[in-house]
Amino acid sequence: MDEELRSLADRLRGEARASGAVPAYERLLSTDDRDELAAVLTERERPLWAREVAAFRLGCAGDRRAFEALVLLLNHRDPERCVSAAHALARLGDPRTARAAAALATNQLRTAYALHPVRLLTALRAPEAVPALITTLRPLLSPDTPYWRVALACVEGLGELGDKRAVEVLETALARPRLASAAAVALRRIA
């Protein structure tokens, strides 16, 4: 069991225990039958923890049947679910992933949950990444934004991607105390 799966398993064990489904939980963690895992994603009345285990395992195995479930989990309000979903989506290899992550990152109604889509876009290094990170960052440059962690992830991601299209927005970020250091590093990487 790799570290990410172990972390997911530890986190979800309590949810499975609370619903009296430890044998089902253990089965989902141990089965190698991808069809069995995929069935969990479409069966009615399956608990969220079961869908998360199945989607994570399928995604890490490169099975695209997990895509929709993983995108929903990437947009979840629970950060730990988002982390697991981003990990699996990065390994899935589905060409729709970058578009979905960009849509989630740039949705201004969901900015509070954009941190993991932003980080996933950076990791994917897809063509959608730089425009999406710039679009997400611009409205977060106001001094009173409560989403400075999302803004910081955008700044760091733009520096890592090293695209000159980000220079203007990164120069603006220099004026924000929480972003200034990361923006300076990002601009040096781009130069």
PDB file of C-alpha atoms in Angstrom:
ATOM      1  CA  MET A   1       0.000   0.000   0.000  1.00  0.00           C
ATOM      2  CA  ASP A   2       1.541   3.326  -1.036  1.00  0.00           C
ATOM      3  CA  GLU A   3       1.601   6.341   1.276  1.00  0.00           C
ATOM      4  CA  GLU A   4      -1.329   8.157  -0.348  1.00  0.00           C
ATOM      5  CA  LEU A   5      -3.571   5.083  -0.205  1.00  0.00           C
ATOM      6  CA  ARG A   6      -2.523   4.473   3.404  1.00  0.00           C
ATOM      7  CA  SER A   7      -3.435   8.055   4.294  1.00  0.00           C
ATOM      8  CA  LEU A   8      -6.820   7.714   2.573  1.00  0.00           C
ATOM      9  CA  ALA A   9      -7.456   4.368   4.279  1.00  0.00           C
ATOM     10  CA  ASP A  10      -6.611   5.765   7.720  1.00  0.00           C
ATOM     11  CA  ARG A  11      -8.858   8.765   7.183  1.00  0.00           C
ATOM     12  CA  LEU A  12     -11.862   6.787   5.938  1.00  0.00           C
ATOM     13  CA  ARG A  13     -11.655   3.886   8.421  1.00  0.00           C
ATOM     14  CA  GLY A  14     -13.624   5.882  10.992  1.00  0.00           C
ATOM     15  CA  GLU A  15     -16.367   6.720   8.490  1.00  0.00           C
ATOM     16  CA  ALA A  16     -16.700   3.050   7.544  1.00  0.00           C
ATOM     17  CA  ARG A  17     -16.743   1.992  11.196  1.00  0.00           C
ATOM     18  CA  ALA A  18     -19.412   4.584  12.021  1.00  0.00           C
ATOM     19  CA  SER A  19     -21.646   3.182   9.294  1.00  0.00           C
ATOM     20  CA  GLY A  20     -21.024  -0.412  10.393  1.00  0.00           C
ATOM     21  CA  ALA A  21     -19.367  -1.301   7.097  1.00  0.00           C
ATOM     22  CA  VAL A  22     -15.828  -2.336   8.020  1.00  0.00           C
ATOM     23  CA  PRO A  23     -15.933  -5.558   5.909  1.00  0.00           C
ATOM     24  CA  ALA A  24     -17.041  -3.578   2.832  1.00  0.00           C
ATOM     25  CA  TYR A  25     -14.340  -1.010   3.535  1.00  0.00           C
ATOM     26  CA  GLU A  26     -11.666  -3.700   3.778  1.00  0.00           C
ATOM     27  CA  ARG A  27     -12.936  -5.330   0.585  1.00  0.00           C
ATOM     28  CA  LEU A  28     -12.666  -2.045  -1.337  1.00  0.00           C
ATOM     29  CA  LEU A  29      -9.108  -1.591  -0.135  1.00  0.00           C
ATOM     30  CA  SER A  30      -8.023  -5.101  -1.051  1.00  0.00           C
ATOM     31  CA  THR A  31      -9.822  -5.994  -4.268  1.00  0.00           C
ATOM     32  CA  ASP A  32      -8.001  -5.956  -7.589  1.00  0.00           C
ATOM     33  CA  ASP A  33     -11.278  -6.185  -9.516  1.00  0.00           C
ATOM     34  CA  ARG A  34     -11.674  -2.846 -11.296  1.00  0.00           C
ATOM     35  CA  ASP A  35     -15.223  -3.691 -12.375  1.00  0.00           C
ATOM     36  CA  GLU A  36     -16.159  -4.176  -8.730  1.00  0.00           C
ATOM     37  CA  LEU A  37     -14.647  -0.795  -7.879  1.00  0.00           C
ATOM     38  CA  ALA A  38     -16.372   0.889 -10.835  1.00  0.00           C
ATOM     39  CA  ALA A  39     -19.724  -0.558  -9.758  1.00  0.00           C
ATOM     40  CA  VAL A  40     -19.376   1.258  -6.428  1.00  0.00           C
ATOM     41  CA  LEU A  41     -19.347   4.566  -8.325  1.00  0.00           C
ATOM     42  CA  THR A  42     -22.731   3.923  -9.957  1.00  0.00           C
ATOM     43  CA  GLU A  43     -24.632   1.908  -7.344  1.00  0.00           C
ATOM     44  CA  ARG A  44     -27.338   3.780  -5.470  1.00  0.00           C
ATOM     45  CA  GLU A  45     -27.033   4.578  -1.784  1.00  0.00           C
ATOM     46  CA  ARG A  46     -23.304   3.956  -1.533  1.00  0.00           C
ATOM     47  CA  PRO A  47     -21.703   6.136   1.164  1.00  0.00           C
ATOM     48  CA  LEU A  48     -19.269   8.842   0.163  1.00  0.00           C
ATOM     49  CA  TRP A  49     -16.328   7.052   1.788  1.00  0.00           C
ATOM     50  CA  ALA A  50     -16.939   3.983  -0.411  1.00  0.00           C
ATOM     51  CA  ARG A  51     -17.137   6.076  -3.568  1.00  0.00           C
ATOM     52  CA  GLU A  52     -13.958   7.882  -2.580  1.00  0.00           C
ATOM     53  CA  VAL A  53     -12.008   4.652  -2.029  1.00  0.00           C
ATOM     54  CA  ALA A  54     -13.230   3.223  -5.349  1.00  0.00           C
ATOM     55  CA  ALA A  55     -12.551   6.418  -7.317  1.00  0.00           C
ATOM     56  CA  PHE A  56      -9.109   6.848  -5.779  1.00  0.00           C
ATOM     57  CA  ARG A  57      -8.050   3.285  -6.502  1.00  0.00           C
ATOM     58  CA  LEU A  58      -9.396   3.383 -10.064  1.00  0.00           C
ATOM     59  CA  GLY A  59      -7.837   6.782 -10.745  1.00  0.00           C
ATOM     60  CA  CYS A  60      -4.424   5.706  -9.502  1.00  0.00           C
ATOM     61  CA  ALA A  61      -4.727   2.634 -11.726  1.00  0.00           C
ATOM     62  CA  GLY A  62      -5.437   4.824 -14.780  1.00  0.00           C
ATOM     63  CA  ASP A  63      -9.064   3.692 -15.140  1.00  0.00           C
ATOM     64  CA  ARG A  64     -11.020   6.576 -16.635  1.00  0.00           C
ATOM     65  CA  ARG A  65     -14.304   5.406 -15.146  1.00  0.00           C
ATOM     66  CA  ALA A  66     -13.172   7.269 -12.026  1.00  0.00           C
ATOM     67  CA  PHE A  67     -12.964  10.662 -13.726  1.00  0.00           C
ATOM     68  CA  GLU A  68     -16.373  12.133 -12.830  1.00  0.00           C
ATOM     69  CA  ALA A  69     -16.256  10.965  -9.224  1.00  0.00           C
ATOM     70  CA  LEU A  70     -12.742  12.329  -8.776  1.00  0.00           C
ATOM     71  CA  VAL A  71     -13.708  15.728 -10.194  1.00  0.00           C
ATOM     72  CA  LEU A  72     -16.620  15.910  -7.763  1.00  0.00           C
ATOM     73  CA  LEU A  73     -14.259  15.049  -4.905  1.00  0.00           C
ATOM     74  CA  LEU A  74     -11.743  17.651  -6.117  1.00  0.00           C
ATOM     75  CA  ASN A  75     -14.508  20.230  -5.635  1.00  0.00           C
ATOM     76  CA  HIS A  76     -15.493  18.987  -2.175  1.00  0.00           C
ATOM     77  CA  ARG A  77     -15.467  21.286   0.846  1.00  0.00           C
ATOM     78  CA  ASP A  78     -13.342  18.779   2.808  1.00  0.00           C
ATOM     79  CA  PRO A  79      -9.682  19.572   1.948  1.00  0.00           C
ATOM     80  CA  GLU A  80      -8.515  16.016   2.626  1.00  0.00           C
ATOM     81  CA  ARG A  81     -10.932  14.668   0.025  1.00  0.00           C
ATOM     82  CA  CYS A  82      -9.622  17.262  -2.423  1.00  0.00           C
ATOM     83  CA  VAL A  83      -6.018  16.211  -1.797  1.00  0.00           C
ATOM     84  CA  SER A  84      -6.804  12.548  -2.458  1.00  0.00           C
ATOM     85  CA  ALA A  85      -8.797  13.380  -5.581  1.00  0.00           C
ATOM     86  CA  ALA A  86      -6.010  15.602  -6.958  1.00  0.00           C
ATOM     87  CA  HIS A  87      -3.477  12.840  -6.345  1.00  0.00           C
ATOM     88  CA  ALA A  88      -5.586  10.287  -8.221  1.00  0.00           C
ATOM     89  CA  LEU A  89      -6.457  12.701 -11.045  1.00  0.00           C
ATOM     90  CA  ALA A  90      -2.775  13.475 -11.589  1.00  0.00           C
ATOM     91  CA  ARG A  91      -2.170   9.756 -12.131  1.00  0.00           C
ATOM     92  CA  LEU A  92      -5.321   9.065 -14.111  1.00  0.00           C
ATOM     93  CA  GLY A  93      -3.995  10.395 -17.412  1.00  0.00           C
ATOM     94  CA  ASP A  94      -7.403  11.548 -18.641  1.00  0.00           C
ATOM     95  CA  PRO A  95      -7.165  14.442 -21.127  1.00  0.00           C
ATOM     96  CA  ARG A  96     -10.294  16.021 -19.582  1.00  0.00           C
ATOM     97  CA  THR A  97      -8.583  16.549 -16.235  1.00  0.00           C
ATOM     98  CA  ALA A  98      -6.906  19.876 -17.005  1.00  0.00           C
ATOM     99  CA  ARG A  99     -10.119  21.373 -18.405  1.00  0.00           C
ATOM    100  CA  ALA A 100     -12.062  20.261 -15.343  1.00  0.00           C
ATOM    101  CA  ALA A 101      -9.420  21.580 -12.933  1.00  0.00           C
ATOM    102  CA  ALA A 102      -9.329  24.900 -14.809  1.00  0.00           C
ATOM    103  CA  ALA A 103     -13.122  25.199 -14.611  1.00  0.00           C
ATOM    104  CA  LEU A 104     -13.048  24.548 -10.865  1.00  0.00           C
ATOM    105  CA  ALA A 105     -10.136  26.920 -10.235  1.00  0.00           C
ATOM    106  CA  THR A 106     -11.684  29.806 -12.169  1.00  0.00           C
ATOM    107  CA  ASN A 107     -15.219  29.495 -10.738  1.00  0.00           C
ATOM    108  CA  GLN A 108     -15.416  32.627  -8.604  1.00  0.00           C
ATOM    109  CA  LEU A 109     -18.361  31.208  -6.678  1.00  0.00           C
ATOM    110  CA  ARG A 110     -16.115  28.361  -5.463  1.00  0.00           C
ATOM    111  CA  THR A 111     -12.863  30.246  -4.839  1.00  0.00           C
ATOM    112  CA  ALA A 112     -12.752  28.963  -1.261  1.00  0.00           C
ATOM    113  CA  TYR A 113     -12.291  25.455  -2.702  1.00  0.00           C
ATOM    114  CA  ALA A 114      -9.886  26.324  -5.530  1.00  0.00           C
ATOM    115  CA  LEU A 115      -6.610  25.526  -3.768  1.00  0.00           C
ATOM    116  CA  HIS A 116      -6.348  21.909  -4.893  1.00  0.00           C
ATOM    117  CA  PRO A 117      -7.524  22.495  -8.471  1.00  0.00           C
ATOM    118  CA  VAL A 118      -4.846  25.217  -8.717  1.00  0.00           C
ATOM    119  CA  ARG A 119      -2.161  22.866  -7.445  1.00  0.00           C
ATOM    120  CA  LEU A 120      -3.364  20.110  -9.773  1.00  0.00           C
ATOM    121  CA  LEU A 121      -3.185  22.465 -12.771  1.00  0.00           C
ATOM    122  CA  THR A 122       0.399  23.284 -11.875  1.00  0.00           C
ATOM    123  CA  ALA A 123       1.297  19.610 -11.567  1.00  0.00           C
ATOM    124  CA  LEU A 124      -0.345  18.768 -14.905  1.00  0.00           C
ATOM    125  CA  ARG A 125       1.508  21.536 -16.775  1.00  0.00           C
ATOM    126  CA  ALA A 126      -1.306  21.484 -19.337  1.00  0.00           C
ATOM    127  CA  PRO A 127      -1.961  24.315 -21.823  1.00  0.00           C
ATOM    128  CA  GLU A 128      -4.959  25.378 -19.693  1.00  0.00           C
ATOM    129  CA  ALA A 129      -2.810  25.906 -16.603  1.00  0.00           C
ATOM    130  CA  VAL A 130      -1.309  29.369 -17.100  1.00  0.00           C
ATOM    131  CA  PRO A 131      -4.478  31.110 -18.349  1.00  0.00           C
ATOM    132  CA  ALA A 132      -6.520  29.507 -15.548  1.00  0.00           C
ATOM    133  CA  LEU A 133      -4.022  30.473 -12.838  1.00  0.00           C
ATOM    134  CA  ILE A 134      -3.872  34.060 -14.111  1.00  0.00           C
ATOM    135  CA  THR A 135      -7.679  34.249 -14.237  1.00  0.00           C
ATOM    136  CA  THR A 136      -7.953  32.841 -10.719  1.00  0.00           C
ATOM    137  CA  LEU A 137      -5.248  35.110  -9.296  1.00  0.00           C
ATOM    138  CA  ARG A 138      -6.414  38.484 -10.651  1.00  0.00           C
ATOM    139  CA  PRO A 139      -9.478  38.936  -8.423  1.00  0.00           C
ATOM    140  CA  LEU A 140      -7.504  37.650  -5.426  1.00  0.00           C
ATOM    141  CA  LEU A 141      -5.042  40.532  -5.551  1.00  0.00           C
ATOM    142  CA  SER A 142      -7.320  42.853  -3.605  1.00  0.00           C
ATOM    143  CA  PRO A 143      -5.917  43.609  -0.143  1.00  0.00           C
ATOM    144  CA  ASP A 144      -8.955  42.232   1.689  1.00  0.00           C
ATOM    145  CA  THR A 145      -9.270  38.835   0.006  1.00  0.00           C
ATOM    146  CA  PRO A 146      -9.812  35.986   2.467  1.00  0.00           C
ATOM    147  CA  TYR A 147      -8.413  33.526  -0.084  1.00  0.00           C
ATOM    148  CA  TRP A 148      -4.754  34.460   0.118  1.00  0.00           C
ATOM    149  CA  ARG A 149      -3.702  30.776   0.241  1.00  0.00           C
ATOM    150  CA  VAL A 150      -5.338  30.215  -3.142  1.00  0.00           C
ATOM    151  CA  ALA A 151      -3.602  33.364  -4.426  1.00  0.00           C
ATOM    152  CA  LEU A 152      -0.271  32.102  -3.086  1.00  0.00           C
ATOM    153  CA  ALA A 153      -0.760  28.740  -4.810  1.00  0.00           C
ATOM    154  CA  CYS A 154      -1.444  30.597  -8.069  1.00  0.00           C
ATOM    155  CA  VAL A 155       1.703  32.702  -7.695  1.00  0.00           C
ATOM    156  CA  GLU A 156       3.833  29.671  -6.884  1.00  0.00           C
ATOM    157  CA  GLY A 157       2.279  27.706  -9.734  1.00  0.00           C
ATOM    158  CA  LEU A 158       2.904  30.475 -12.235  1.00  0.00           C
ATOM    159  CA  GLY A 159       6.526  30.626 -11.133  1.00  0.00           C
ATOM    160  CA  GLU A 160       6.885  26.887 -11.517  1.00  0.00           C
ATOM    161  CA  LEU A 161       5.309  26.968 -14.979  1.00  0.00           C
ATOM    162  CA  GLY A 162       7.640  29.798 -16.011  1.00  0.00           C
ATOM    163  CA  ASP A 163       5.402  31.368 -18.664  1.00  0.00           C
ATOM    164  CA  LYS A 164       5.999  35.015 -19.608  1.00  0.00           C
ATOM    165  CA  ARG A 165       2.243  35.638 -19.855  1.00  0.00           C
ATOM    166  CA  ALA A 166       2.212  35.694 -16.042  1.00  0.00           C
ATOM    167  CA  VAL A 167       4.665  38.589 -15.617  1.00  0.00           C
ATOM    168  CA  GLU A 168       2.054  41.366 -15.388  1.00  0.00           C
ATOM    169  CA  VAL A 169      -0.108  39.660 -12.759  1.00  0.00           C
ATOM    170  CA  LEU A 170       2.972  38.588 -10.778  1.00  0.00           C
ATOM    171  CA  GLU A 171       4.273  42.169 -10.754  1.00  0.00           C
ATOM    172  CA  THR A 172       0.915  43.220  -9.294  1.00  0.00           C
ATOM    173  CA  ALA A 173       1.235  40.476  -6.673  1.00  0.00           C
ATOM    174  CA  LEU A 174       4.514  42.025  -5.497  1.00  0.00           C
ATOM    175  CA  ALA A 175       2.462  44.734  -3.755  1.00  0.00           C
ATOM    176  CA  ARG A 176       0.666  42.185  -1.534  1.00  0.00           C
ATOM    177  CA  PRO A 177       2.630  41.368   1.625  1.00  0.00           C
ATOM    178  CA  ARG A 178       1.530  37.712   1.774  1.00  0.00           C
ATOM    179  CA  LEU A 179       2.413  37.200  -1.884  1.00  0.00           C
ATOM    180  CA  ALA A 180       5.436  39.447  -2.384  1.00  0.00           C
ATOM    181  CA  SER A 181       8.166  36.928  -1.621  1.00  0.00           C
ATOM    182  CA  ALA A 182       6.631  34.173  -3.755  1.00  0.00           C
ATOM    183  CA  ALA A 183       5.934  36.654  -6.573  1.00  0.00           C
ATOM    184  CA  ALA A 184       9.578  37.796  -6.555  1.00  0.00           C
ATOM    185  CA  VAL A 185      10.748  34.177  -6.754  1.00  0.00           C
ATOM    186  CA  ALA A 186       8.275  33.459  -9.559  1.00  0.00           C
ATOM    187  CA  LEU A 187       9.401  36.492 -11.561  1.00  0.00           C
ATOM    188  CA  ARG A 188      13.055  35.452 -11.191  1.00  0.00           C
ATOM    189  CA  ARG A 189      12.175  31.978 -12.483  1.00  0.00           C
ATOM    190  CA  ILE A 190      10.430  33.449 -15.512  1.00  0.00           C
ATOM    191  CA  ALA A 191      13.150  35.966 -16.366  1.00  0.00           C
TER     192      ALA A 191
END
